[in-house]
Coordinates of C-alpha atoms in Angstrom, one line a residue:
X1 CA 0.0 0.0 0.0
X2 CA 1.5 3.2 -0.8
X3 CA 1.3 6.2 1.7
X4 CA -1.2 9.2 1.5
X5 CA 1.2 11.5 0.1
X6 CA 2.2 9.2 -2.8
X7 CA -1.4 8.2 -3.2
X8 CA -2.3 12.1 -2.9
X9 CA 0.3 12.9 -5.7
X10 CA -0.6 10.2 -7.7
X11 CA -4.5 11.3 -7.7
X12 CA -3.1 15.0 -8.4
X13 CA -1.3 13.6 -11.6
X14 CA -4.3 12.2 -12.6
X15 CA -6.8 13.4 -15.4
X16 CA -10.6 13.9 -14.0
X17 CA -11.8 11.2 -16.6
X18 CA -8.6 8.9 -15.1
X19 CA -10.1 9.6 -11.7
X20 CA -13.7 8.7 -12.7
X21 CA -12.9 5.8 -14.3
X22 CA -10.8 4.6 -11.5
X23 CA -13.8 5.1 -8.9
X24 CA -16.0 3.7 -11.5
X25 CA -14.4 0.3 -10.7
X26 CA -14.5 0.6 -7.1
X27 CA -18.0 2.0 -6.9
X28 CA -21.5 1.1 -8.1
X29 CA -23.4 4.2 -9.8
X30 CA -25.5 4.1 -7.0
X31 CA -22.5 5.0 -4.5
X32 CA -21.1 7.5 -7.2
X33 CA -24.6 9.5 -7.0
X34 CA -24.6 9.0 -3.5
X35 CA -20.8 10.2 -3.2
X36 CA -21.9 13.4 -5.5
X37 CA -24.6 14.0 -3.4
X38 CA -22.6 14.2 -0.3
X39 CA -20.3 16.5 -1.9
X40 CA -23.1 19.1 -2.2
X41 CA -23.6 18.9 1.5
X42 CA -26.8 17.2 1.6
X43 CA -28.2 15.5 4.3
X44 CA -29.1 11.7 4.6
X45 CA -32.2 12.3 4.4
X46 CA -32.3 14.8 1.4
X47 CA -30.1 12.2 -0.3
X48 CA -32.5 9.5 0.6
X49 CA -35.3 11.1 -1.1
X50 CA -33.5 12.1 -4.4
X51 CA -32.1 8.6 -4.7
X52 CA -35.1 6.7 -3.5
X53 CA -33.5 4.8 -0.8
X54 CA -34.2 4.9 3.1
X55 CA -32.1 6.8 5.8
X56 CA -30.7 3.7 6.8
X57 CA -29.7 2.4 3.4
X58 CA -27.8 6.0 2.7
X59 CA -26.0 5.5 5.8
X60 CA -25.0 2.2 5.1
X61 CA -23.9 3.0 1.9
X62 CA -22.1 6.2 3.0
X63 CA -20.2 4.0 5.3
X64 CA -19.7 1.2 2.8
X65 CA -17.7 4.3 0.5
X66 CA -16.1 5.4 3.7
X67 CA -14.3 1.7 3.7
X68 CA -13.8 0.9 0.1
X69 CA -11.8 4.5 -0.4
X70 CA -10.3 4.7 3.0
X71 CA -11.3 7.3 4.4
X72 CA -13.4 8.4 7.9
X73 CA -16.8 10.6 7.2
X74 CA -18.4 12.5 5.2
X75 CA -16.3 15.6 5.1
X76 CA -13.6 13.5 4.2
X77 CA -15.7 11.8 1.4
X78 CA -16.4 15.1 0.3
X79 CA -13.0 16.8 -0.2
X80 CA -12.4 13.3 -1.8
X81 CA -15.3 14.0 -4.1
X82 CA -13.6 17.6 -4.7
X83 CA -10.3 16.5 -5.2
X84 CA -11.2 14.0 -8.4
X85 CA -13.6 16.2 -9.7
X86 CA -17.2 15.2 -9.1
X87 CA -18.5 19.0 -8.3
X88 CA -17.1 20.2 -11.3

């Protein structure tokens, strides 16, 4: 596993559609709309009703893209979401 700062430089290097498609094979679309929606600042609930799903099930979800891109809540999901280009 490389460390933060490699990974961080690596991302950096990166072009947008590199990032995308990268997170398009760790994610479902589901988890990418939910990771965009997050991004914007909405709440579970909000995010629930524009995807259909439960409270619960965006939770679970949110914590589901927590593990799979390493990182520890939503605000770090969201700078994650900045940082490859999802609120562009």
């Amino acid at each position: 596993k490389v460390s933060n700062f490699v990974e961080g430089v690596l991302i950096d290097s990166m072009s947008s559609s590199d990032r995308l498609t990268s997170l398009n094979q760790d994610l479902s679309p589901i988890q990418i709309k939910l990771l965009e929606l997050i991004a914007q600042g909405l709440s579970y609930k909000k995010i629930g009703k524009q995807l259909y799903l439960s409270e619960p099930a965006v939770k679970i979800n949110t914590y589901k893209i927590c593990r799979i891109l390493e990182v520890k809540n939503k605000v770090e999901l969201a700078a994650f979401a900045g940082k490859i280009g999802l609120l562009n």
